[in-house]
mmCIF file of C-alpha atoms in Angstrom:
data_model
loop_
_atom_site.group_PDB
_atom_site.id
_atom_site.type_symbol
_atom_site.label_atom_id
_atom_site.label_comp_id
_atom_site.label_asym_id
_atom_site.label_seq_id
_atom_site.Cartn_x
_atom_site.Cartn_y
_atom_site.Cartn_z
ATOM 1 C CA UNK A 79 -17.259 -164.700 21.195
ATOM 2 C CA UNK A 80 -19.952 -167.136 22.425
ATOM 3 C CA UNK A 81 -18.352 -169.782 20.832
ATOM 4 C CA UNK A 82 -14.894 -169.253 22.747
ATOM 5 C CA UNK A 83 -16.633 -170.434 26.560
ATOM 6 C CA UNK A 84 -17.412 -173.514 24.616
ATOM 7 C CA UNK A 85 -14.764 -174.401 23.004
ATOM 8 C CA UNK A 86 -12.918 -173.648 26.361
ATOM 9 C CA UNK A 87 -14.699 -175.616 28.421
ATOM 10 C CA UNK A 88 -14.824 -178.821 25.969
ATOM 11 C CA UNK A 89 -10.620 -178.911 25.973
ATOM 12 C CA UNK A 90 -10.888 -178.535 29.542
ATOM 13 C CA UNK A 91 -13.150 -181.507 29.311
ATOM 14 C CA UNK A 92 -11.070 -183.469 27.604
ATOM 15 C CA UNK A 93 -8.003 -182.974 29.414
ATOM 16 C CA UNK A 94 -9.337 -183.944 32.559
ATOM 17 C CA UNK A 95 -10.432 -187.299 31.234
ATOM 18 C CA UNK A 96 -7.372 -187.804 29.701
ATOM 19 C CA UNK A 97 -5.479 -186.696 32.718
ATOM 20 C CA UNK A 98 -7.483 -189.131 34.723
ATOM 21 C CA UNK A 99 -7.076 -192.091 32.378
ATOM 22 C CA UNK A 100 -3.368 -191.036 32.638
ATOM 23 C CA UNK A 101 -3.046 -191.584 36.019
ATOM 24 C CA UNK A 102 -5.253 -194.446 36.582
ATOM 25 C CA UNK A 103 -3.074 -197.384 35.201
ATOM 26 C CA UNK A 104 0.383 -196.100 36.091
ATOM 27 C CA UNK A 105 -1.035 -195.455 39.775
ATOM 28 C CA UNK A 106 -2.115 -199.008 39.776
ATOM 29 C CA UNK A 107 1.162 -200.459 38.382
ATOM 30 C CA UNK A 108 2.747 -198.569 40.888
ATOM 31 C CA UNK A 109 1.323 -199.604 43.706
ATOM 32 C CA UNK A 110 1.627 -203.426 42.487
ATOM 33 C CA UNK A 111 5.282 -203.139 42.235
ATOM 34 C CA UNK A 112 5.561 -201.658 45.437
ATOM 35 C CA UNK A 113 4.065 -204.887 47.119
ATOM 36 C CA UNK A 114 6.430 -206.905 45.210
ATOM 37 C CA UNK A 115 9.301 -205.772 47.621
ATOM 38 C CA UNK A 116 7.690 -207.582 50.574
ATOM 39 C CA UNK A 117 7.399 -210.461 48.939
ATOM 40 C CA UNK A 118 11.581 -210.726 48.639
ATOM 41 C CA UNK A 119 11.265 -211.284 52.621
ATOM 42 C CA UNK A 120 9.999 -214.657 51.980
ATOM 43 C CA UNK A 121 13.329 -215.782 49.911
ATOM 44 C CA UNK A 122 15.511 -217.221 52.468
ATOM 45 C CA UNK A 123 13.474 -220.516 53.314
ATOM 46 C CA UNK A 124 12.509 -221.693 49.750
ATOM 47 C CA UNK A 125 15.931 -220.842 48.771
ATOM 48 C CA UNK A 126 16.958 -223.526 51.438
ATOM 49 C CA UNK A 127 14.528 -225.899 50.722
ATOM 50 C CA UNK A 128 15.457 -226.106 46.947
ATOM 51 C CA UNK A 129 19.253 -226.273 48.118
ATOM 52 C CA UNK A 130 18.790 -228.712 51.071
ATOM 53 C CA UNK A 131 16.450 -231.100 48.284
ATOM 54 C CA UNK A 132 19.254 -230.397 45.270
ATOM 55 C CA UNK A 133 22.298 -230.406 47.037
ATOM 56 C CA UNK A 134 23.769 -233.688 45.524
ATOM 57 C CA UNK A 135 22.946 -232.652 42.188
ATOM 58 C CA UNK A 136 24.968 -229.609 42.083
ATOM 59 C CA UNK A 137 28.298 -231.874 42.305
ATOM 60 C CA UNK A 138 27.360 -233.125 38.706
ATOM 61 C CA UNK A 139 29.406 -231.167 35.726
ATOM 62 C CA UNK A 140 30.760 -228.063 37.743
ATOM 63 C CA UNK A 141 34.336 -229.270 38.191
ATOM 64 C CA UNK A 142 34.587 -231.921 35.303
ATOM 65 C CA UNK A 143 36.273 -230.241 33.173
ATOM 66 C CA UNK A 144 37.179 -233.447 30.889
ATOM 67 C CA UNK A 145 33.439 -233.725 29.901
ATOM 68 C CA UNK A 146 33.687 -231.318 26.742
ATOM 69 C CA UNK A 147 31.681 -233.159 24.080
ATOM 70 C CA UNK A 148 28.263 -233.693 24.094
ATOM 71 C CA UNK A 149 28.272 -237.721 24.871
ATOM 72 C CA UNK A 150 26.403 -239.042 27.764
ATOM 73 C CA UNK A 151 28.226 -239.104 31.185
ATOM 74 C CA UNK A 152 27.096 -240.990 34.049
ATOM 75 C CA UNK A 153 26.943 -238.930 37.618
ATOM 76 C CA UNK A 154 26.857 -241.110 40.552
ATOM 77 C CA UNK A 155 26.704 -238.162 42.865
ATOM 78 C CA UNK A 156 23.437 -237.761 42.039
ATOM 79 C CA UNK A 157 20.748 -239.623 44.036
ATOM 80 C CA UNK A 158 20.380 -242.893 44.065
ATOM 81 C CA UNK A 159 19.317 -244.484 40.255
ATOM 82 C CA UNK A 160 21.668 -243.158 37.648
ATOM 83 C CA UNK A 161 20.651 -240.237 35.648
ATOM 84 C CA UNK A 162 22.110 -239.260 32.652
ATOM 85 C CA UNK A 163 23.038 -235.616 32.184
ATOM 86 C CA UNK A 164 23.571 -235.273 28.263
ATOM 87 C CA UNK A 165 25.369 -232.033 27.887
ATOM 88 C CA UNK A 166 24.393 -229.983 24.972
ATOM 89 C CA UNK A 167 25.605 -226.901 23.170
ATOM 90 C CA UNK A 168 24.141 -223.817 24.714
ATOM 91 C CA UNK A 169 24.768 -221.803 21.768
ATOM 92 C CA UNK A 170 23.475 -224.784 19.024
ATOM 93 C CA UNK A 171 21.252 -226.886 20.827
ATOM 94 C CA UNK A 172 17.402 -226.845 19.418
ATOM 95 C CA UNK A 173 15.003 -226.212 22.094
ATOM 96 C CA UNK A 174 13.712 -229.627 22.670
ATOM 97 C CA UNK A 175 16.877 -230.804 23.152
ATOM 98 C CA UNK A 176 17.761 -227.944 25.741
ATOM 99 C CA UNK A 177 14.614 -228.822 27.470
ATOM 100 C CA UNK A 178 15.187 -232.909 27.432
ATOM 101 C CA UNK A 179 19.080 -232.418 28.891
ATOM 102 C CA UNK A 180 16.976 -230.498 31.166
ATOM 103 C CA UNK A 181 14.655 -232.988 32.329
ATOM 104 C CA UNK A 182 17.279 -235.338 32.637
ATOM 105 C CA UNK A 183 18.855 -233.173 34.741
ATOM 106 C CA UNK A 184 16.225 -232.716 37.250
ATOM 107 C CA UNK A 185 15.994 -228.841 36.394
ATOM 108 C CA UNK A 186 11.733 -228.052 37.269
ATOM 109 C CA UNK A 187 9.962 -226.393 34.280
ATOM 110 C CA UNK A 188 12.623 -228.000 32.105
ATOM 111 C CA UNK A 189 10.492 -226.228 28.968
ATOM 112 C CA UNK A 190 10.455 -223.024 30.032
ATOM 113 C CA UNK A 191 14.330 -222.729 30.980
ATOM 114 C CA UNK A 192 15.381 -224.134 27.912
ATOM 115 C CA UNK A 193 13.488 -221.298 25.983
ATOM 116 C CA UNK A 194 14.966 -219.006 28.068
ATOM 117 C CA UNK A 195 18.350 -219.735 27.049
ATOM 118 C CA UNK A 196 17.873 -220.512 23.750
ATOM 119 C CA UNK A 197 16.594 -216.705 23.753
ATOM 120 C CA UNK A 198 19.574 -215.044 25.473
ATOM 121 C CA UNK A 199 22.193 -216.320 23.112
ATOM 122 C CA UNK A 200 25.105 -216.073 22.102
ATOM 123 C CA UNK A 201 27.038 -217.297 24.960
ATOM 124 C CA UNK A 202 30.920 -216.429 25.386
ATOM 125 C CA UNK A 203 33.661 -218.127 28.071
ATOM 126 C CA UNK A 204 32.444 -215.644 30.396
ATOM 127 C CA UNK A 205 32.003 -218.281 33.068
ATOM 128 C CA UNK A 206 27.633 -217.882 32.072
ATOM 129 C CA UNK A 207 27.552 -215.154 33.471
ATOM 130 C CA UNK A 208 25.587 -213.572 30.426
ATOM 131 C CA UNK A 209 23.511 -216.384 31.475
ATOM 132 C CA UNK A 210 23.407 -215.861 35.168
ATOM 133 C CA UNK A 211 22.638 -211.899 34.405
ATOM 134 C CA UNK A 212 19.568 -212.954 31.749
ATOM 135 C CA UNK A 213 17.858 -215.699 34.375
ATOM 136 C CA UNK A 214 18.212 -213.436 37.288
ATOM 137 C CA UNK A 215 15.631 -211.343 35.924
ATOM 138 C CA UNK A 216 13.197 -214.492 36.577
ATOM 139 C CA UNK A 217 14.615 -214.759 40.336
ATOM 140 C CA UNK A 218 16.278 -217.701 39.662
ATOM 141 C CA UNK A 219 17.455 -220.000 42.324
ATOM 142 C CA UNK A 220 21.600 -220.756 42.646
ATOM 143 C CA UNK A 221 20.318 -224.683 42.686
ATOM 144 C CA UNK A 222 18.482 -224.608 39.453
ATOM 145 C CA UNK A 223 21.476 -222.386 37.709
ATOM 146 C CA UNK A 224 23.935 -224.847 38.564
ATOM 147 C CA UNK A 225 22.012 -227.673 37.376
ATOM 148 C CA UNK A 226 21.128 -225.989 34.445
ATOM 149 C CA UNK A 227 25.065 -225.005 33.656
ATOM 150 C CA UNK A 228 26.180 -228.667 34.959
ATOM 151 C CA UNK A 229 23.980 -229.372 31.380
ATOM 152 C CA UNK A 230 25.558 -226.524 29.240
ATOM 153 C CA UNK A 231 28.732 -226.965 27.359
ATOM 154 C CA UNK A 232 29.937 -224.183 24.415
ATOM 155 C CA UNK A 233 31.945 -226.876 22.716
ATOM 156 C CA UNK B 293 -5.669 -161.549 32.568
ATOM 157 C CA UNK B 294 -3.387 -159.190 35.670
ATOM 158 C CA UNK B 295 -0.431 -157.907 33.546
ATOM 159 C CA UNK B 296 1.995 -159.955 35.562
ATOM 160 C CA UNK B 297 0.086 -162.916 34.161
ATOM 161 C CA UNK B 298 -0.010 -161.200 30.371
ATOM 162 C CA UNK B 299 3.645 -161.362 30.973
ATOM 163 C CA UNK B 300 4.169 -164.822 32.192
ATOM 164 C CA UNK B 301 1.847 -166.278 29.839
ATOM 165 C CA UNK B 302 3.655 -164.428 26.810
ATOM 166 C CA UNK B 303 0.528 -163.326 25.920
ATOM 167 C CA UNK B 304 -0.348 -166.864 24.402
ATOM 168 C CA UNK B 305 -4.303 -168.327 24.959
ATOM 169 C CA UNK B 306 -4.337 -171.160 27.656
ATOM 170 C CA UNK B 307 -5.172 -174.025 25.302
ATOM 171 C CA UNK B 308 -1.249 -172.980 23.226
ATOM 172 C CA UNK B 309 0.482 -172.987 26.313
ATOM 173 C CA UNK B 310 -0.999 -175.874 27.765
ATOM 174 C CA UNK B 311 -0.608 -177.866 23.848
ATOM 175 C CA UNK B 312 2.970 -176.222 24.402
ATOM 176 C CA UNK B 313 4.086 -177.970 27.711
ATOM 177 C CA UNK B 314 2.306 -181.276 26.518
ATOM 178 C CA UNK B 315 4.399 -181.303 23.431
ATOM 179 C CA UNK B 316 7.652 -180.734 25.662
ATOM 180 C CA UNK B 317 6.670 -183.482 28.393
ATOM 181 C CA UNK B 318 5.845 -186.181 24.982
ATOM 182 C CA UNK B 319 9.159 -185.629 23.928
ATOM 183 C CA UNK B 320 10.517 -186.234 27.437
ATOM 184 C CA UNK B 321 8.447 -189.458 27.325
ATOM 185 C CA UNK B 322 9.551 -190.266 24.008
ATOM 186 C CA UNK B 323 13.606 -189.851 24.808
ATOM 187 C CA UNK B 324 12.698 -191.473 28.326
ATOM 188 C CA UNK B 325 11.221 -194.829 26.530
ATOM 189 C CA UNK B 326 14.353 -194.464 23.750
ATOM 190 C CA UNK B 327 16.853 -194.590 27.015
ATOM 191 C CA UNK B 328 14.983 -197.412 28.693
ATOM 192 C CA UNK B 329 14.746 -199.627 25.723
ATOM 193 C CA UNK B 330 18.554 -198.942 24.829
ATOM 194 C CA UNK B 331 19.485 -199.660 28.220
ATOM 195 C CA UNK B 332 18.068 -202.888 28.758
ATOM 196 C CA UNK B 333 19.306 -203.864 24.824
ATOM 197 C CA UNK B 334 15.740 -204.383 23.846
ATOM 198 C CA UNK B 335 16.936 -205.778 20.335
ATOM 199 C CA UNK B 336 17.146 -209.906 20.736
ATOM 200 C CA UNK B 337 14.414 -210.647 18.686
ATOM 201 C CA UNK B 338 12.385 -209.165 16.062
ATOM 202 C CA UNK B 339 9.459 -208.532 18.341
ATOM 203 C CA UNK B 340 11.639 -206.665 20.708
ATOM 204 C CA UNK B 341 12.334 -204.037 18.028
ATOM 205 C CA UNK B 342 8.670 -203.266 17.317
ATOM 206 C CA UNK B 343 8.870 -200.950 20.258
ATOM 207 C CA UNK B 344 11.483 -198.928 18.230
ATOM 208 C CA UNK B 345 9.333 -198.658 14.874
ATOM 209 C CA UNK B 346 6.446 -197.146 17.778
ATOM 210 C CA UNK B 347 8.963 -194.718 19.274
ATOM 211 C CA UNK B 348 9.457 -193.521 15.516
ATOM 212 C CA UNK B 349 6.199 -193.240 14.544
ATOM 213 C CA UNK B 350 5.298 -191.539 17.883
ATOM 214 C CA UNK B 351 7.849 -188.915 17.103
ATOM 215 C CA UNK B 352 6.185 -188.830 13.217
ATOM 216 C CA UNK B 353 3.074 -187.903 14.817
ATOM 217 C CA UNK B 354 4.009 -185.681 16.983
ATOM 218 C CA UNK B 355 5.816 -183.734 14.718
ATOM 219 C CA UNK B 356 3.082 -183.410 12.229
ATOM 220 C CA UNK B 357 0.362 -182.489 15.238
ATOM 221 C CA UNK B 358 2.620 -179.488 15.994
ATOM 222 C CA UNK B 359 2.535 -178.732 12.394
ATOM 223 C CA UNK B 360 -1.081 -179.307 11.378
ATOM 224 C CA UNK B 361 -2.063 -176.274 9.742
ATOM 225 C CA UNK B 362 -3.911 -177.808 7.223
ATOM 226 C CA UNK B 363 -6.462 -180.710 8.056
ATOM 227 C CA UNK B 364 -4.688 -183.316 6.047
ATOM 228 C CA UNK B 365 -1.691 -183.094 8.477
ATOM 229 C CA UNK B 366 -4.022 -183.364 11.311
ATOM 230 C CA UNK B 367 -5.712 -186.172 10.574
ATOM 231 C CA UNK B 368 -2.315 -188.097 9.139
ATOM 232 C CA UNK B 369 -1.451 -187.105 13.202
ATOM 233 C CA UNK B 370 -4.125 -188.440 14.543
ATOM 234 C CA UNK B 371 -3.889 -191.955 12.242
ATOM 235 C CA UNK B 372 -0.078 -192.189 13.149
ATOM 236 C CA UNK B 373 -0.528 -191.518 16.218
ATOM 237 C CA UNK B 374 -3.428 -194.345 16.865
ATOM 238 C CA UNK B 375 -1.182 -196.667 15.333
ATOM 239 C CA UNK B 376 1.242 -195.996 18.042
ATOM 240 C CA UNK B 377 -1.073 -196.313 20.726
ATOM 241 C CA UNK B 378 -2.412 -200.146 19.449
ATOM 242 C CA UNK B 379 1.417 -201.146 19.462
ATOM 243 C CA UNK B 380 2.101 -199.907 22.798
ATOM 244 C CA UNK B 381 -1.134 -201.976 24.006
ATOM 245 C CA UNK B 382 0.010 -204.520 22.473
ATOM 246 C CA UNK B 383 3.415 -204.143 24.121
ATOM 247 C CA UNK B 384 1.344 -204.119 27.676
ATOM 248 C CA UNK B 385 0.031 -207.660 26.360
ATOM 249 C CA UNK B 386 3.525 -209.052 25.576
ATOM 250 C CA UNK B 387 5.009 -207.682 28.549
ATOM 251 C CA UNK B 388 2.086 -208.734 31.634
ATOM 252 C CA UNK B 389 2.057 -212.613 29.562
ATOM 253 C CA UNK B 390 5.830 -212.923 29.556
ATOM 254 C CA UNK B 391 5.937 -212.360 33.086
ATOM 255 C CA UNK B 392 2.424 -214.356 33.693
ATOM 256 C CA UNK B 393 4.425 -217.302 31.853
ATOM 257 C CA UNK B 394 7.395 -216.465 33.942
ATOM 258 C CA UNK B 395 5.439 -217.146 36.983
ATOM 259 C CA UNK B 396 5.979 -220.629 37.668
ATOM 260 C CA UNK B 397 9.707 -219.582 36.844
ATOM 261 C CA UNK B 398 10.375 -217.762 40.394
ATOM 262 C CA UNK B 399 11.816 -219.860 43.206
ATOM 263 C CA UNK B 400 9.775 -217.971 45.528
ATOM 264 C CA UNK B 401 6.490 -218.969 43.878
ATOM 265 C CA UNK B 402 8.018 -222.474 41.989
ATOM 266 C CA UNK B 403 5.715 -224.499 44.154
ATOM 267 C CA UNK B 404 2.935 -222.487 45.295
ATOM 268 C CA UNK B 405 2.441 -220.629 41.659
ATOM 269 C CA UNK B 406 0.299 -223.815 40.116
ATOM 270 C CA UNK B 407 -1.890 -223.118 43.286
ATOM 271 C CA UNK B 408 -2.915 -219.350 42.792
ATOM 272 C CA UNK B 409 -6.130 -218.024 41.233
ATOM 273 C CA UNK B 410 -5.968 -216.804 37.888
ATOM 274 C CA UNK B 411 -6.777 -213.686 38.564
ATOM 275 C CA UNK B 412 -3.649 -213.203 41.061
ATOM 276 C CA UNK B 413 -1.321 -215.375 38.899
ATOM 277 C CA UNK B 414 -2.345 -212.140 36.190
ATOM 278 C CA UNK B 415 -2.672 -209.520 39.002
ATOM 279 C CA UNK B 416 1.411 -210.443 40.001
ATOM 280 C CA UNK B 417 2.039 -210.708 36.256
ATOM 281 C CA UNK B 418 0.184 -207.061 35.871
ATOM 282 C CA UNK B 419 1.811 -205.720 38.836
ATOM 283 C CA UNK B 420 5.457 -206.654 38.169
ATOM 284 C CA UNK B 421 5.631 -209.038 40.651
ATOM 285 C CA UNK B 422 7.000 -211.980 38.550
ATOM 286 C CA UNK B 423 9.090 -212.339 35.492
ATOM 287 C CA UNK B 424 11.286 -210.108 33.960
ATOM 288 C CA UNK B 425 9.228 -207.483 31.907
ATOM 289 C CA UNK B 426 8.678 -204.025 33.327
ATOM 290 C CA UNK B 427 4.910 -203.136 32.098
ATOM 291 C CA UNK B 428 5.809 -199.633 33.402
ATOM 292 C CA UNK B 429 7.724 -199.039 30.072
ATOM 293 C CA UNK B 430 4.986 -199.959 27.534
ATOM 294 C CA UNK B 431 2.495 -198.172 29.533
ATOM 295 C CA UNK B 432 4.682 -195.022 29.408
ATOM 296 C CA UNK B 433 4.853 -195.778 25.615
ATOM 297 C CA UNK B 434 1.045 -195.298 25.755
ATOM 298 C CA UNK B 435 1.237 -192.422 28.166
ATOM 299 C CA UNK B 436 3.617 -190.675 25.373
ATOM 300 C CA UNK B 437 0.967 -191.020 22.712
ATOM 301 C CA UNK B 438 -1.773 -190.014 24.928
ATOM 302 C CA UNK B 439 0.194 -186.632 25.506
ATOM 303 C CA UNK B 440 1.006 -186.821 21.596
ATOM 304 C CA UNK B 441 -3.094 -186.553 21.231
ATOM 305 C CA UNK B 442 -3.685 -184.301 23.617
ATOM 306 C CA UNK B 443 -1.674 -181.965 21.834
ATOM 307 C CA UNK B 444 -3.734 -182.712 18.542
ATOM 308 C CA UNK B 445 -6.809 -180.845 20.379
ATOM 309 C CA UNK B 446 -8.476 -178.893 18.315
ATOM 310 C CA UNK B 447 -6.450 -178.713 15.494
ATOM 311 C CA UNK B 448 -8.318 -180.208 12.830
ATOM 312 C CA UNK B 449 -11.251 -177.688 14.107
ATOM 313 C CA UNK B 450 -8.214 -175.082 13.810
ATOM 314 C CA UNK B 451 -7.172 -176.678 10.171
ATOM 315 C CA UNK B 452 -10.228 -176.494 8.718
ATOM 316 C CA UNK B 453 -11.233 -172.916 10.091
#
């Protein structure tokens, strides 16, 4: 009978702290993602910054449809030196050669991209928009996706 | 105890009723994690299933806590179930540095991200607010096996009586 109070008292104990150490972390994630809506009010202006800075670029590979092997093409809409933009296989392309068509390209973080969609394969003729639905989850910008697609061929 | 409260209470001791409603609300948690990883086709890689083999052992453990007459069971519970809890921390990890490496990845932080602290480049990772992993769903993995323990209170005490 004695025993009973104690025992009583020692689950309440420990429920409380667990309740508490419960409650702590998700409260605290919580409230973190919550202040990540605001910062979607900033979008507009980089967004135009990075289009204004890569418009010419985005001309290169979206409507050449004649480009279908992975040789070396020369873009003169680009600015003005010539860049190449080496198209590689999005579904068979190594890494480091994802990331150097990348670089060439003038796609920022060139690295990181091109282990992003090495990781999101396969890709299908959907038009990448497998892709586009994997890299929106990293708030991609449209200039950066085209130039990354202008580099991506599935031949 | 009023006799309105005998009936409510079924007659059962505080400590079964409350082990009762924890075991219902871990199963919740553990379907709740099952939808969210089959939603979001958490299967590319080998890593991304490890969350899976968790889920299952969760389940494991939970199922022998509810059964733990005997102290054995309790205690293979209680292992079980602290394996679970390590691989949900360490799907926490994997989750806050794939968005922490994500960082630099967002066009609204692609040329300011270089120039926060650490501690806010890991704060925004921590918080969800870059890259692409929700660190709500690991922690909820963890907040499954805490209920799954909570449930396990007492029992080897009970077992070995």
């Amino acid at each position: 009978m004695q025993q009973e109070p104690t025992i009583e008292r020692s689950w309440r104990k420990r429920l409380v702290a667990s309740a508490v150490m419960l409650a702590v972390p998700v409260t605290v994630v919580g409230c973190g993602s919550d202040s990540a809506s605001t910062a979607t009010d900033s979008s507009s202006s980089v967004v135009e910054d990075v289009e204004s800075t890569d418009s010419s670029a985005t001309d290169t590979g979206t409507t050449d449809s004649s480009a279908t092997d992975s040789e070396s093409t020369d873009s003169s809409a680009t600015d003005s030196s010539s860049v190449d933009t080496t198209q590689v296989n999005a579904n068979s392309a190594s890494v480091s050669e994802l990331a150097a068509a990348f670089e060439a390209a003038g796609v920022p973080n060139a690295s990181k991209w091109a282990r992003e969609v090495e990781e999101y394969r396969p890709y299908s003729d959907d038009n990448w928009q497998h892709l586009r639905e994997e890299l929106a989850k990293y708030n991609i910008d449209e200039a950066t996706f085209a130039l990354i697609t202008s580099v991506l061929t599935l031949d | 105890m009023s006799d309105i409260g005998q009936a409510v209470s079924g007659g059962m001791s505080p400590l079964t009723r409350i082990r009762k409603a924890t075991t219902g609300l871990a199963v919740v948690a553990i379907l709740g994690v099952a939808a969210e990883l089959t939603y979001s086709k958490h299967w590319d890689s080998p890593v991304q299933l490890i969350p899976w083999g968790t889920l299952v052992v969760t389940a494991v453990a939970l199922w022998f806590g509810v059964r733990a007459t005997t102290r054995q069971r309790a205690r293979i519970a209680q292992w079980l179930v602290g394996v679970a809890f390590l691989s949900s921390l360490f799907g926490v990890w994997e989750h806050i540095e794939s968005n922490h490496n994500a960082g630099a990845l967002d066009f609204r932080y692609a040329t300011t991200w270089s120039t926060f602290s650490s501690s806010k480049q890991w704060w925004m990772a921590i918080s969800g607010q870059v890259g692409p992993a929700p660190t709500l769903v690991p922690l909820s993995m963890l907040f499954a096996c805490a209920l799954v323990l909570i449930t396990m209170i007492g029992r080897r005490a009970e077992a070995g009586a």
